[in-house]
mmCIF file of C-alpha atoms in Angstrom:
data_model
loop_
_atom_site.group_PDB
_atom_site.id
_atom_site.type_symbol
_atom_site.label_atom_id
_atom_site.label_comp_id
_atom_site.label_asym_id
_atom_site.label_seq_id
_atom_site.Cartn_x
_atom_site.Cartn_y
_atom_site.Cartn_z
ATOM 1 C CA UNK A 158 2.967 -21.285 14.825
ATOM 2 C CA UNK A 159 1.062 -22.172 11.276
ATOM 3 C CA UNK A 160 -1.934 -22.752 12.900
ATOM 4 C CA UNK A 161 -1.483 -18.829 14.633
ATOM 5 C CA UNK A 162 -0.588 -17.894 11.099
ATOM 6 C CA UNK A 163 -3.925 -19.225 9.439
ATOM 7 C CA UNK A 164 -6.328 -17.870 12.269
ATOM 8 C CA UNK A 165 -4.410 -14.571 11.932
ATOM 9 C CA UNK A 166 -4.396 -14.837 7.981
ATOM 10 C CA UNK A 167 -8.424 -15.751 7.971
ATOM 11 C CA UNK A 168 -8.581 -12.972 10.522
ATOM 12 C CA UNK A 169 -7.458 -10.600 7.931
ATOM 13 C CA UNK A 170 -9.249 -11.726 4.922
ATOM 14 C CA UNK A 171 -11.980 -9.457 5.202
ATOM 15 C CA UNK A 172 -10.166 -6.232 6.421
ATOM 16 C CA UNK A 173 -7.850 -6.514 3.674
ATOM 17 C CA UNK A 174 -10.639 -5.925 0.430
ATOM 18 C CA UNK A 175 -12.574 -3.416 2.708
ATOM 19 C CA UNK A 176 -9.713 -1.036 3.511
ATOM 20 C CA UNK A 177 -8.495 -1.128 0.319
ATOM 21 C CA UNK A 178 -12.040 0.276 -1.049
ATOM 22 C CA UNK A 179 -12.502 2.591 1.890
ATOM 23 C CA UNK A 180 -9.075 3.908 2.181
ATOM 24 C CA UNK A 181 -8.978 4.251 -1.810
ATOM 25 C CA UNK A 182 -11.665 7.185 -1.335
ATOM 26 C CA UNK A 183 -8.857 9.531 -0.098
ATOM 27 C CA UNK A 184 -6.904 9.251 -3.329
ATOM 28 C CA UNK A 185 -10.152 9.408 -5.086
ATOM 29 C CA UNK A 186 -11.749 12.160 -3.349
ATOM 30 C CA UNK A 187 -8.090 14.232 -4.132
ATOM 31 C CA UNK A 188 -7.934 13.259 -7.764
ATOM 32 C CA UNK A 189 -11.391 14.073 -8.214
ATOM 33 C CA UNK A 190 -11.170 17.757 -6.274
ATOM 34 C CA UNK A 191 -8.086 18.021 -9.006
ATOM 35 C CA UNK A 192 -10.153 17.376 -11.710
ATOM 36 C CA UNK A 193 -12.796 19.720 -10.502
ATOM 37 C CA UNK A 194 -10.243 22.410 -9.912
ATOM 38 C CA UNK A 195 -8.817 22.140 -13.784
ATOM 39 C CA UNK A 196 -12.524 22.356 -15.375
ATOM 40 C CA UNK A 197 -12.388 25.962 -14.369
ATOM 41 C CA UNK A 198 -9.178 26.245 -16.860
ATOM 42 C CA UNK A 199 -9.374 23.593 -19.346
ATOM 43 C CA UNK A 200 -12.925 22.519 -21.792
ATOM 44 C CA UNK A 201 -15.526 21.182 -19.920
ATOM 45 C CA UNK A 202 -15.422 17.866 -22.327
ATOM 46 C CA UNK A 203 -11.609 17.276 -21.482
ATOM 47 C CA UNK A 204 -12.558 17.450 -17.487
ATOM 48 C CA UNK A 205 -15.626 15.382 -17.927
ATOM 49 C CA UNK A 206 -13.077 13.113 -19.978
ATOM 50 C CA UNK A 207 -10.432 12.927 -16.777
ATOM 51 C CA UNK A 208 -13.815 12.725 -14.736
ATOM 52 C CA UNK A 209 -15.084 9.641 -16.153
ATOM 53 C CA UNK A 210 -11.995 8.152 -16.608
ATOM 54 C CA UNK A 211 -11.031 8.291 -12.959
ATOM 55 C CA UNK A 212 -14.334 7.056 -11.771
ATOM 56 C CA UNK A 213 -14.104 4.010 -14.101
ATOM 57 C CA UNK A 214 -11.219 2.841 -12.712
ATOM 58 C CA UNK A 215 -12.266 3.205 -9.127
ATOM 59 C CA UNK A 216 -15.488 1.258 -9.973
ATOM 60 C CA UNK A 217 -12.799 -1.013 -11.637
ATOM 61 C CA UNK A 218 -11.007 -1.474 -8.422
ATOM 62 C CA UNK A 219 -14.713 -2.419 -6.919
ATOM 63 C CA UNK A 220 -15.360 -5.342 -9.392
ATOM 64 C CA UNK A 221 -11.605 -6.176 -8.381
ATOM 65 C CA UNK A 222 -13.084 -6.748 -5.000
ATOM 66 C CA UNK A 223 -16.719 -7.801 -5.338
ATOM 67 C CA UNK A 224 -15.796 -10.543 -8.400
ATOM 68 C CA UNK A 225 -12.085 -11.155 -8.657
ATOM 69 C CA UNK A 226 -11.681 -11.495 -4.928
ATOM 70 C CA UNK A 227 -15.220 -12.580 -3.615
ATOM 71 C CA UNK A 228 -15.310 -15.438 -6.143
ATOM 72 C CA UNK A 229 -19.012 -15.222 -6.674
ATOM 73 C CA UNK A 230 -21.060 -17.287 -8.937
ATOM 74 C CA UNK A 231 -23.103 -15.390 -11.330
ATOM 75 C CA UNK A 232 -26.187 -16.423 -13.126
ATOM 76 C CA UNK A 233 -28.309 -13.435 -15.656
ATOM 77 C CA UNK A 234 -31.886 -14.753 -16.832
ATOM 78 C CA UNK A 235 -33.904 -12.479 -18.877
ATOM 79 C CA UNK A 236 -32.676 -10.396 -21.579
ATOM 80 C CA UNK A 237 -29.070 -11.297 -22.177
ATOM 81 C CA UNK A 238 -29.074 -8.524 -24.279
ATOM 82 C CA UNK A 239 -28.064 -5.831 -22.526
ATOM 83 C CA UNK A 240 -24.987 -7.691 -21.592
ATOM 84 C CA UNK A 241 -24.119 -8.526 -24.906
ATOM 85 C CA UNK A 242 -24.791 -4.904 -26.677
ATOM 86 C CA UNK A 243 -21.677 -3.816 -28.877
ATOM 87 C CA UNK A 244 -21.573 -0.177 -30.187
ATOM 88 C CA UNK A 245 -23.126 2.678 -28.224
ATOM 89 C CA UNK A 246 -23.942 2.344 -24.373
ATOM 90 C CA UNK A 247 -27.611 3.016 -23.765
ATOM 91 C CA UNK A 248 -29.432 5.315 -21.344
ATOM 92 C CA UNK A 249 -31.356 3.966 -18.964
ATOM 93 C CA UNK A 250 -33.326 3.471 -15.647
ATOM 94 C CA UNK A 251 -32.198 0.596 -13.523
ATOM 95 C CA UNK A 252 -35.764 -0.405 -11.304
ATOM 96 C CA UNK A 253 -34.491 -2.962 -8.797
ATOM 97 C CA UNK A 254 -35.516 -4.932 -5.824
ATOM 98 C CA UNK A 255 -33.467 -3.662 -2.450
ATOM 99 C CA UNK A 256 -32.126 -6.152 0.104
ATOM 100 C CA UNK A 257 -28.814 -5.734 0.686
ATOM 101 C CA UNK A 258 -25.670 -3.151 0.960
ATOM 102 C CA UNK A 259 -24.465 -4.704 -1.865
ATOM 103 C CA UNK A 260 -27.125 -4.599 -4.649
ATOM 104 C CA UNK A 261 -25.523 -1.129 -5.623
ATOM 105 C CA UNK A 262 -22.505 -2.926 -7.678
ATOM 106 C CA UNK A 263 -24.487 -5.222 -9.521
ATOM 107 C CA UNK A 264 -25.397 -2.574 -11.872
ATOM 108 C CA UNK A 265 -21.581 -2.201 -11.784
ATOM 109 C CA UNK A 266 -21.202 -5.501 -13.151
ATOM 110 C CA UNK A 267 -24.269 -4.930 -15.813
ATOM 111 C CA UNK A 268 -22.744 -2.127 -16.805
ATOM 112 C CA UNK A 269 -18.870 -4.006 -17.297
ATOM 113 C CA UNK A 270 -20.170 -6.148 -20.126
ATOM 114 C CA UNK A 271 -22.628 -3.382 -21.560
ATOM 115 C CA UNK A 272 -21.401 -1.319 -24.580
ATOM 116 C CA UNK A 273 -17.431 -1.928 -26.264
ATOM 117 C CA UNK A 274 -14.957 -1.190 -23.300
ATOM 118 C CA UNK A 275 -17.818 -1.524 -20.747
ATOM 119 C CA UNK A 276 -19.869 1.399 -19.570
ATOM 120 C CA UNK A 277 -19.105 1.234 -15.683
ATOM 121 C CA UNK A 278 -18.554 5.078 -15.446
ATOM 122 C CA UNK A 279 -22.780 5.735 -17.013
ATOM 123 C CA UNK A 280 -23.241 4.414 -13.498
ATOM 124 C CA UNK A 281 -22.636 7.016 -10.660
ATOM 125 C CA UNK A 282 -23.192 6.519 -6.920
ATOM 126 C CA UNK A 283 -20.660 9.057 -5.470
ATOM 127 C CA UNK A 284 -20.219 11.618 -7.752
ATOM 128 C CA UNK A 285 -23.055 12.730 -10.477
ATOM 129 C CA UNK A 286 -25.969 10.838 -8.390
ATOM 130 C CA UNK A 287 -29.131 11.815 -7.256
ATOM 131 C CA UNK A 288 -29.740 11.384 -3.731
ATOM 132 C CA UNK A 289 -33.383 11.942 -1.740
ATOM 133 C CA UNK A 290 -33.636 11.800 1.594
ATOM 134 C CA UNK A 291 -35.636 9.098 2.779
ATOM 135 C CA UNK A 292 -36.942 11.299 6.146
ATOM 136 C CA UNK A 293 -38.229 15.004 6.001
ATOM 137 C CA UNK A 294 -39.410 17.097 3.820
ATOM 138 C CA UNK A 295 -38.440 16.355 0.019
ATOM 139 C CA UNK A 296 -37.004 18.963 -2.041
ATOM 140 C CA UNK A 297 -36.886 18.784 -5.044
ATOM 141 C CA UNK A 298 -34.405 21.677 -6.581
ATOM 142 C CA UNK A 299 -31.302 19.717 -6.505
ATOM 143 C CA UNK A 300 -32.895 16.104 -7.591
ATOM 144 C CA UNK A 301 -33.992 18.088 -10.583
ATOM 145 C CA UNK A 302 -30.503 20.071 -10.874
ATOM 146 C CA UNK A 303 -29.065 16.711 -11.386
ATOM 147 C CA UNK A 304 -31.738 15.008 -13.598
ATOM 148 C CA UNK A 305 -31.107 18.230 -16.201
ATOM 149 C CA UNK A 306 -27.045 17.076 -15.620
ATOM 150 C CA UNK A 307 -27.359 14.078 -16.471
ATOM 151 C CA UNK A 308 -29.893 14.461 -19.323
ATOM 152 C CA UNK A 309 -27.235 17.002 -20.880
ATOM 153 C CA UNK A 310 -24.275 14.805 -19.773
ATOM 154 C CA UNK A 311 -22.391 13.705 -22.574
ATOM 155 C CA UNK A 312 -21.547 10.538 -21.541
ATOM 156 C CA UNK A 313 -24.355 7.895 -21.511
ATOM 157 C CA UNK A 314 -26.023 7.517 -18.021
ATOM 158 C CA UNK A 315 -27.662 4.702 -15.930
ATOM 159 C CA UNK A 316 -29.585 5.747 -13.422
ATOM 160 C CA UNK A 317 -30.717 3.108 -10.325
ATOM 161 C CA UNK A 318 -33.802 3.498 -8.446
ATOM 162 C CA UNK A 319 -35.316 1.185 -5.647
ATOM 163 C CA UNK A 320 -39.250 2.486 -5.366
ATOM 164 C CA UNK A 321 -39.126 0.122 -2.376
ATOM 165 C CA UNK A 322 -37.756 3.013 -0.612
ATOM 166 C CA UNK A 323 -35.930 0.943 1.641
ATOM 167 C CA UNK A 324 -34.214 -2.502 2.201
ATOM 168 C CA UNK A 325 -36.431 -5.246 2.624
ATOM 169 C CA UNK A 326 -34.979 -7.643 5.294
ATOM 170 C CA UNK A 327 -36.825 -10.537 7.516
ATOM 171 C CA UNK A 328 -36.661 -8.115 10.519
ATOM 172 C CA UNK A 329 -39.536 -5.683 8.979
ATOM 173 C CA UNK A 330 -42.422 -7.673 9.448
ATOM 174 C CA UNK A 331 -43.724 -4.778 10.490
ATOM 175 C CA UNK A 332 -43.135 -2.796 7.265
ATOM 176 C CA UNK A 333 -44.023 -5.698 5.066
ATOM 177 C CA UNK A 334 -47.311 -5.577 7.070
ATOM 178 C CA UNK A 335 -48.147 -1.922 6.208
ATOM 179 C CA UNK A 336 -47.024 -2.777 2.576
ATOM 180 C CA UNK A 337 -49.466 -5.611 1.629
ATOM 181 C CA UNK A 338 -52.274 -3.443 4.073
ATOM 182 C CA UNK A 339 -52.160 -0.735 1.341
ATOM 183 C CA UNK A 340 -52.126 -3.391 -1.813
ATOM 184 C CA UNK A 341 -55.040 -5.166 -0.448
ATOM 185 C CA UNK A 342 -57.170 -1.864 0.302
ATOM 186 C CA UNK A 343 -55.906 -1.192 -3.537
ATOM 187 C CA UNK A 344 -57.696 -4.522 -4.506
ATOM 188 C CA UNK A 345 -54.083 -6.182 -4.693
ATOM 189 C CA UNK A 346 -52.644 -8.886 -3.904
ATOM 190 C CA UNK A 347 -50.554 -9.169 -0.837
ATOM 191 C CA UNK A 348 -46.641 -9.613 -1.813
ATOM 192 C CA UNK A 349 -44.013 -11.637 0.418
ATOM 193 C CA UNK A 350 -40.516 -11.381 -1.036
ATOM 194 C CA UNK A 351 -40.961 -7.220 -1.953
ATOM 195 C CA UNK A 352 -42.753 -4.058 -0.532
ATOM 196 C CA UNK A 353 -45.303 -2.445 -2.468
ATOM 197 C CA UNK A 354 -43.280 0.171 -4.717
ATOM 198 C CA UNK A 355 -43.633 3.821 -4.794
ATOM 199 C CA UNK A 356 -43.468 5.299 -8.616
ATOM 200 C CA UNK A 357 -42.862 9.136 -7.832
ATOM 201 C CA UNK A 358 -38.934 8.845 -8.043
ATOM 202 C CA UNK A 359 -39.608 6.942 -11.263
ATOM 203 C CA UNK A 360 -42.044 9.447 -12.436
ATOM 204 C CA UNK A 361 -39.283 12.441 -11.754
ATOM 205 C CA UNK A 362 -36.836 10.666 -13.826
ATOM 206 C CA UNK A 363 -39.259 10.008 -16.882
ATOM 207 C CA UNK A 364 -40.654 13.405 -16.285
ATOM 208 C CA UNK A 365 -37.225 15.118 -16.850
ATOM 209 C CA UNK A 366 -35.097 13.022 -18.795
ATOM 210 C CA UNK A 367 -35.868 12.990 -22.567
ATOM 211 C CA UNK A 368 -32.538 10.948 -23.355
ATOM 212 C CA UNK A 369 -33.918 7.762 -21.868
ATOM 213 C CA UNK A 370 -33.722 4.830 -24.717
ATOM 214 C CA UNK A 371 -34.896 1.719 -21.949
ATOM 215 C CA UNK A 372 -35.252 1.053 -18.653
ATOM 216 C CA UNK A 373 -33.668 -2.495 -17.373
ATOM 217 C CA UNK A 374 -35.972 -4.104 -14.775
ATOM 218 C CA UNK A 375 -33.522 -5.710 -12.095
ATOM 219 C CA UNK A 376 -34.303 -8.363 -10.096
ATOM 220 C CA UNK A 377 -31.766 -9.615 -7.454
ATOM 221 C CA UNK A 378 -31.592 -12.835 -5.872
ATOM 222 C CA UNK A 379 -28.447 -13.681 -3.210
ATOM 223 C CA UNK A 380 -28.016 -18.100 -3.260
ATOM 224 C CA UNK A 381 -27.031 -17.522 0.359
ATOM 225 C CA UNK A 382 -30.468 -16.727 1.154
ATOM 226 C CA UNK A 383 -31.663 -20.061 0.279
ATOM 227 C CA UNK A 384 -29.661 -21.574 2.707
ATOM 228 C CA UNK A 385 -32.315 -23.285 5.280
ATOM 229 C CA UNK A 386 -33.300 -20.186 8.252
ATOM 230 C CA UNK A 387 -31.579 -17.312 6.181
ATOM 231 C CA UNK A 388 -34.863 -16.988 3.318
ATOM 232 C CA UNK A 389 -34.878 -12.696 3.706
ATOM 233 C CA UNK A 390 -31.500 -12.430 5.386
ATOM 234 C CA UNK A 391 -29.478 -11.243 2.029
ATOM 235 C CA UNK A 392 -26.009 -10.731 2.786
ATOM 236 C CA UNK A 393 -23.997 -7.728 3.438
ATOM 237 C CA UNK A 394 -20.273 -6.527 2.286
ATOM 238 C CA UNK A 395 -18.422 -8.399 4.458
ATOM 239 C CA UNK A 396 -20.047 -11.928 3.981
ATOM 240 C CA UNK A 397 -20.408 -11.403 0.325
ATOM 241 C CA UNK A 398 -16.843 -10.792 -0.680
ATOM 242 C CA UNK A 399 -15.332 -12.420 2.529
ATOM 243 C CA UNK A 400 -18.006 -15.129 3.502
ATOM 244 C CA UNK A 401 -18.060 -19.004 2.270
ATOM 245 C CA UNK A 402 -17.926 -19.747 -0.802
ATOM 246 C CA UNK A 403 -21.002 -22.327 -0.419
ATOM 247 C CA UNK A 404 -24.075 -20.949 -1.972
ATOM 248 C CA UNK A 405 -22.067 -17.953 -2.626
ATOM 249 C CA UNK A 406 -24.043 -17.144 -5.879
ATOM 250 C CA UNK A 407 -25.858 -14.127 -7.196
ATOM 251 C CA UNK A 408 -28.848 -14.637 -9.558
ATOM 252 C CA UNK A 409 -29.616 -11.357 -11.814
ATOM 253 C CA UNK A 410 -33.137 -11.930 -13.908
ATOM 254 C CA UNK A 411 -33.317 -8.753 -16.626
ATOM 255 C CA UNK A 412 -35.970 -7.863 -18.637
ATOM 256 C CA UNK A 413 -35.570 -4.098 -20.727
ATOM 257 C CA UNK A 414 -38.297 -2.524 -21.379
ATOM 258 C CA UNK A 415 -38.264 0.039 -24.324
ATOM 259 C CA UNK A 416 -38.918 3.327 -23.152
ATOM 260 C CA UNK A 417 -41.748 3.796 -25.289
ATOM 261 C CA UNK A 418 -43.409 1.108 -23.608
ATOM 262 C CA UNK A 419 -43.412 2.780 -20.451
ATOM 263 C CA UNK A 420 -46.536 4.764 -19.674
ATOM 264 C CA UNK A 421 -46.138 8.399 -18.375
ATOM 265 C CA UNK A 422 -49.547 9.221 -16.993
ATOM 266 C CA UNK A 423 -49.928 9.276 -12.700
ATOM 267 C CA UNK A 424 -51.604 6.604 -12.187
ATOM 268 C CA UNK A 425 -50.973 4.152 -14.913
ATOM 269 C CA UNK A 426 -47.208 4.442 -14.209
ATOM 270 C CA UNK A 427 -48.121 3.673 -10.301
ATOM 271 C CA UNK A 428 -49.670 0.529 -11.641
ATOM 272 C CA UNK A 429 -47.191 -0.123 -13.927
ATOM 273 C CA UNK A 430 -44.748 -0.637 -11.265
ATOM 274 C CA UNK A 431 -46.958 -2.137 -9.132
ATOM 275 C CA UNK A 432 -47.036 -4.780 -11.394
ATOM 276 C CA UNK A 433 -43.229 -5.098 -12.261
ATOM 277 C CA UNK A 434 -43.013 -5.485 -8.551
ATOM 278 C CA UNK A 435 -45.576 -8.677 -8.864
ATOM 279 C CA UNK A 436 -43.642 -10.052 -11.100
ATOM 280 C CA UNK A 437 -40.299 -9.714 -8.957
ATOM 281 C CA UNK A 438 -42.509 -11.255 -5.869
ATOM 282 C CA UNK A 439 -42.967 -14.403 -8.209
ATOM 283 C CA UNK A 440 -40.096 -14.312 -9.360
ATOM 284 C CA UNK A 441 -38.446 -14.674 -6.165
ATOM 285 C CA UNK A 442 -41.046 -16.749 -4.838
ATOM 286 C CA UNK A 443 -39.663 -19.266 -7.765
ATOM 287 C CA UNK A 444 -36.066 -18.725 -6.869
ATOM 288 C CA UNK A 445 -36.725 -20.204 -3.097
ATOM 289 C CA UNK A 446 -39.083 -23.115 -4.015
ATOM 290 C CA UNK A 447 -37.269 -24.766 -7.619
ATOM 291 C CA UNK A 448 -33.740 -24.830 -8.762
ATOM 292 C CA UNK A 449 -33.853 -22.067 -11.109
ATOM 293 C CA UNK A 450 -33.794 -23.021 -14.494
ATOM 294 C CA UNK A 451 -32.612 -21.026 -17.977
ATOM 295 C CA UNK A 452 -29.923 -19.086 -16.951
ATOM 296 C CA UNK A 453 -26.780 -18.626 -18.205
ATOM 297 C CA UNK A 454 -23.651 -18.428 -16.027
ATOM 298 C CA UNK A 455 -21.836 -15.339 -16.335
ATOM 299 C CA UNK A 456 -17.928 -15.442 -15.850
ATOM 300 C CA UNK A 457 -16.134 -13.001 -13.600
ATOM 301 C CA UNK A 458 -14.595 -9.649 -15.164
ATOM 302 C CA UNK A 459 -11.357 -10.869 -16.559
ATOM 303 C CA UNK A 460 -8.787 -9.691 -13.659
ATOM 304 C CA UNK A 461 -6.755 -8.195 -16.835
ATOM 305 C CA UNK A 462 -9.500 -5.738 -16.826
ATOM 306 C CA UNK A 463 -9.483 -5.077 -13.429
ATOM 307 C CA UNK A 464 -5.867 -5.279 -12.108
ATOM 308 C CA UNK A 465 -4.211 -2.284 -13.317
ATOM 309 C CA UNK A 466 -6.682 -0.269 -11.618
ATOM 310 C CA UNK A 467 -6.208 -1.943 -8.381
ATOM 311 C CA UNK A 468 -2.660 -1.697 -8.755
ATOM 312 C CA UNK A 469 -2.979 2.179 -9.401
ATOM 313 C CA UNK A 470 -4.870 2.634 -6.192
ATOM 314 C CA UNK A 471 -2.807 0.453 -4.191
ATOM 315 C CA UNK A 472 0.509 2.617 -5.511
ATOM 316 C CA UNK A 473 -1.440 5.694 -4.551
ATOM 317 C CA UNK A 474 -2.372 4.507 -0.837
ATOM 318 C CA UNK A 475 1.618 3.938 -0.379
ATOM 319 C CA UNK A 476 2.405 7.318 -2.302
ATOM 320 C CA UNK A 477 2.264 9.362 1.469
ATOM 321 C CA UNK A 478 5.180 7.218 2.261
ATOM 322 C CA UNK A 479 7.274 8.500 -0.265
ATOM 323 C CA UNK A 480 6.053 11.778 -0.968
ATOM 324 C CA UNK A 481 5.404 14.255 1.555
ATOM 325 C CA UNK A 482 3.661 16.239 -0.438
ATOM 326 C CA UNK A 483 1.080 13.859 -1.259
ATOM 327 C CA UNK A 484 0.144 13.266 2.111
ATOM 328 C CA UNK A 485 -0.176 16.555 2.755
ATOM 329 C CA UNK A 486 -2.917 16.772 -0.207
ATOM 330 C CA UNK A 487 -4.501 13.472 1.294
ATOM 331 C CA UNK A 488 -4.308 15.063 4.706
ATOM 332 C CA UNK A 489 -6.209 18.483 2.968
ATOM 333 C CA UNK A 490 -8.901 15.998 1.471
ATOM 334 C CA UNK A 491 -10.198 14.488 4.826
ATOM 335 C CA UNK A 492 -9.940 17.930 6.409
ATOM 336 C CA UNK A 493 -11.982 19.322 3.840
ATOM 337 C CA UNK A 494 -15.079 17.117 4.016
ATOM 338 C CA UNK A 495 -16.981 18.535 6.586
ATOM 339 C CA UNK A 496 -16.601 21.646 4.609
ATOM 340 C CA UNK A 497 -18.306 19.706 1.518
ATOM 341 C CA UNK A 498 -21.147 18.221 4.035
ATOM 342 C CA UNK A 499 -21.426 22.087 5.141
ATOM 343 C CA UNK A 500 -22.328 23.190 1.353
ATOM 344 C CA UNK A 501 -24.039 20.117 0.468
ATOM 345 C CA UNK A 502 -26.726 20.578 3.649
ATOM 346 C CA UNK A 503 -26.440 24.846 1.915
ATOM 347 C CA UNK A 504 -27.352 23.757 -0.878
ATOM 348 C CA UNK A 505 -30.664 21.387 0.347
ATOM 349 C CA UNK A 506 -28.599 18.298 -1.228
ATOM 350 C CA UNK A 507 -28.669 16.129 2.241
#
C-alpha cells in the first residue's frame, strides 16, 4: 500500500504544478476580460493599475512554480546590477539565446529582483506582447501598434527578443548547418552552441521605441545539459520544475548595455548582434568545458512573496464549486476564445 502511494504520489508530481498554471488561465483570462470591460467606464490609469496588478500576481504564481516548487539552483554572472537596482524599473530589450520552453520566465525571475517591489508585470508574454509569426508573410501594422503601446505605456516595459528565430536544439543539425553556411560566406566564424542571429526584430524595437534606457544581453545556460549525452538537449517544463534535482541548475550571464551604446544604422546593428551572439557561443562553449567560475548564487524568490498569489489562484480554481455564478463566467471565458482567435487572425495579429 505505501509503496502504491509513492508511485502514485511521484506520478502526480508533475501534473500537479502544470494544471495549476494552465487551469489558472481561466480565472485569469475572466479577470482580465473584467478589467478590460471597466476601462471603458473608469480612467485608463486605474484599469492599467488593476491590469498590471493582476498580471503580477499570475507571473507571481509562475515563480511559485518554476523556483519555489522546482527547487532550482541559480547562478547570475555579469552585471549583477540589474538585479540589485533600487528606485525606478528600467526599460529595456532582453536579447537572449533560445533553447528551451522555459527560457521565457527567466526574465520573470530578472525582473523579481529588478526595481523596489520587483518589476515582474514590465514583462508581458500574454497580454501587451508583440508576437511575429515565424512562417508567412510578416506584417508589420500590429507589431508596430504594440511597439507605440508600449513606448506610451506608463508602466516601465521589458521587452524579450530571440533573433535566433527559433529554438536551437541538438536535433537541427540541419539548421545549425545553414547558420554557420551564411557566417562563413559573411567572412565569419562558424558558431556551435547558437544560430547566427537575425537583427530586424531588434532593429523594429530600436526603431520605434524612444523610451529604451538599456538593453540586458541574456545568456542562458541549463546544468542539466552538461550531463554526459544531453550537451544541446536543454530541458523543457516538465523536467525543469518536476525533473531531478541533480544538475538541476540554471546559469544566467548578464551584461547591459546602455542604449546609447547600441548602434542604429542597418548594417552595423546586424554586426552588432552578430557579435553579441559570438560572445554567447564562447560563452557557452566555456560553460560545457570548465566549472564556471565568478558567479554568484542567487536565492529563490522568498515563498512570502509568492504564496499569497498562489493561494489566490488556487481559491479561484475552487470558486465554481461554490458559486454558480462563477462558473458560469469561467464557462463564458473558454467559450469565448475562439471568438478572440477570430479577431486576432481580423486584425493580422496571428
Amino acid at each position: 500500500m505505501l509503496i502504491s502511494l509513492t508511485v502514485a504520489v511521484d506520478v502526480l508530481k508533475p501534473i500537479v504544478p502544470c494544471s495549476l498554471l494552465s487551469l489558472s488561465m481561466v480565472p485569469f483570462a475572466s479577470c482580465a476580460i473584467v478589467i478590460g470591460g471597466a476601462s471603458w467606464i473608469v480612467p485608463s490609469h486605474i484599469a492599467q493599475k488593476l491590469d498590471n496588478m493582476l498580471y503580477k500576481s499570475y507571473m507571481r504564481l509562475c515563480l511559485f512554480v518554476f523556483e519555489n516548487l522546482s527547487g532550482v539552483e541559480i547562478t547570475v554572472y555579469g552585471s549583477k546590477e540589474v538585479l540589485n537596482k533600487s528606485g525606478a524599473p528600467e526599460n529595456a530589450l532582453l536579447v537572449s539565446n533560445h533553447q528551451s520552453n522555459v527560457d521565457w520566465i527567466i526574465p520573470v525571475m530578472l525582473a523579481a529582483r529588478h526595481g523596489d517591489g520587483g518589476n515582474e508585470q514590465a514583462f508581458r508574454v500574454m497580454h501587451g506582447y508583440i508576437y511575429v509569426r515565424r512562417f508567412g508573410e510578416f506584417i508589420g501594422a500590429p507589431v508596430l501598434r504594440q511597439l507605440n503601446w508600449l513606448n506610451q505605456s506608463m508602466p516601465p516595459y521589458w521587452l524579450l527578443i530571440f533573433p535566433e528565430g527559433t529554438r536551437l536544439t541538438a536535433k537541427k543539425k540541419k539548421l545549425v548547418k545553414s547558420s554557420n553556411q551564411f557566417l562563413e560566406s559573411n567572412g565569419r566564424q562558424p558558431m556551435q552552441n547558437v544560430l547566427c542571429p537575425r537583427s530586424g526584430g531588434l532593429q523594429l524595437a530600436l526603431d520605434n521605441l524612444s523610451t529604451l534606457d538599456a538593453i540586458y544581453d541574456v545568456t542562458v545556460m541549463y546544468g542539466q545539459m552538461r550531463v554526459p549525452e544531453r550537451r544541446g538537449m536543454a530541458p523543457g517544463m516538465f523536467d525543469f520544475c518536476c525533473g531531478p534535482q541533480t544538475f538541476k541548475h540554471l546559469h544566467i550571464h548578464l551584461n547591459r548595455i546602455p542604449i546609447e551604446q547600441v548602434p542604429k544604422e542597418k548594417l552595423s546593428l546586424r554586426n552588432w548582434t552578430i557579435d553579441r551572439f559570438v560572445e554567447k557561443d564562447r560563452i557557452i562553449d566555456e560553460f560545457y568545458s570548465d566549472s564556471p567560475e565568478g558567479g554568484t548564487p542567487l536565492p529563490c524568490v522568498p515563498i512570502s512573496q509568492t504564496l499569497p498569489s498562489t493561494l489566490f489562484f488556487s481559491a479561484a480554481l475552487l470558486a465554481p464549486f461554490f458559486s454558480r455564478t462563477i462558473g458560469r463566467i469561467y464557462l463564458l471565458t473558454i467559450a469565448s476564445s475562439p471568438l478572440l482567435i477570430a479577431w486576432l487572425h481580423i486584425r493580422k495579429c496571428v
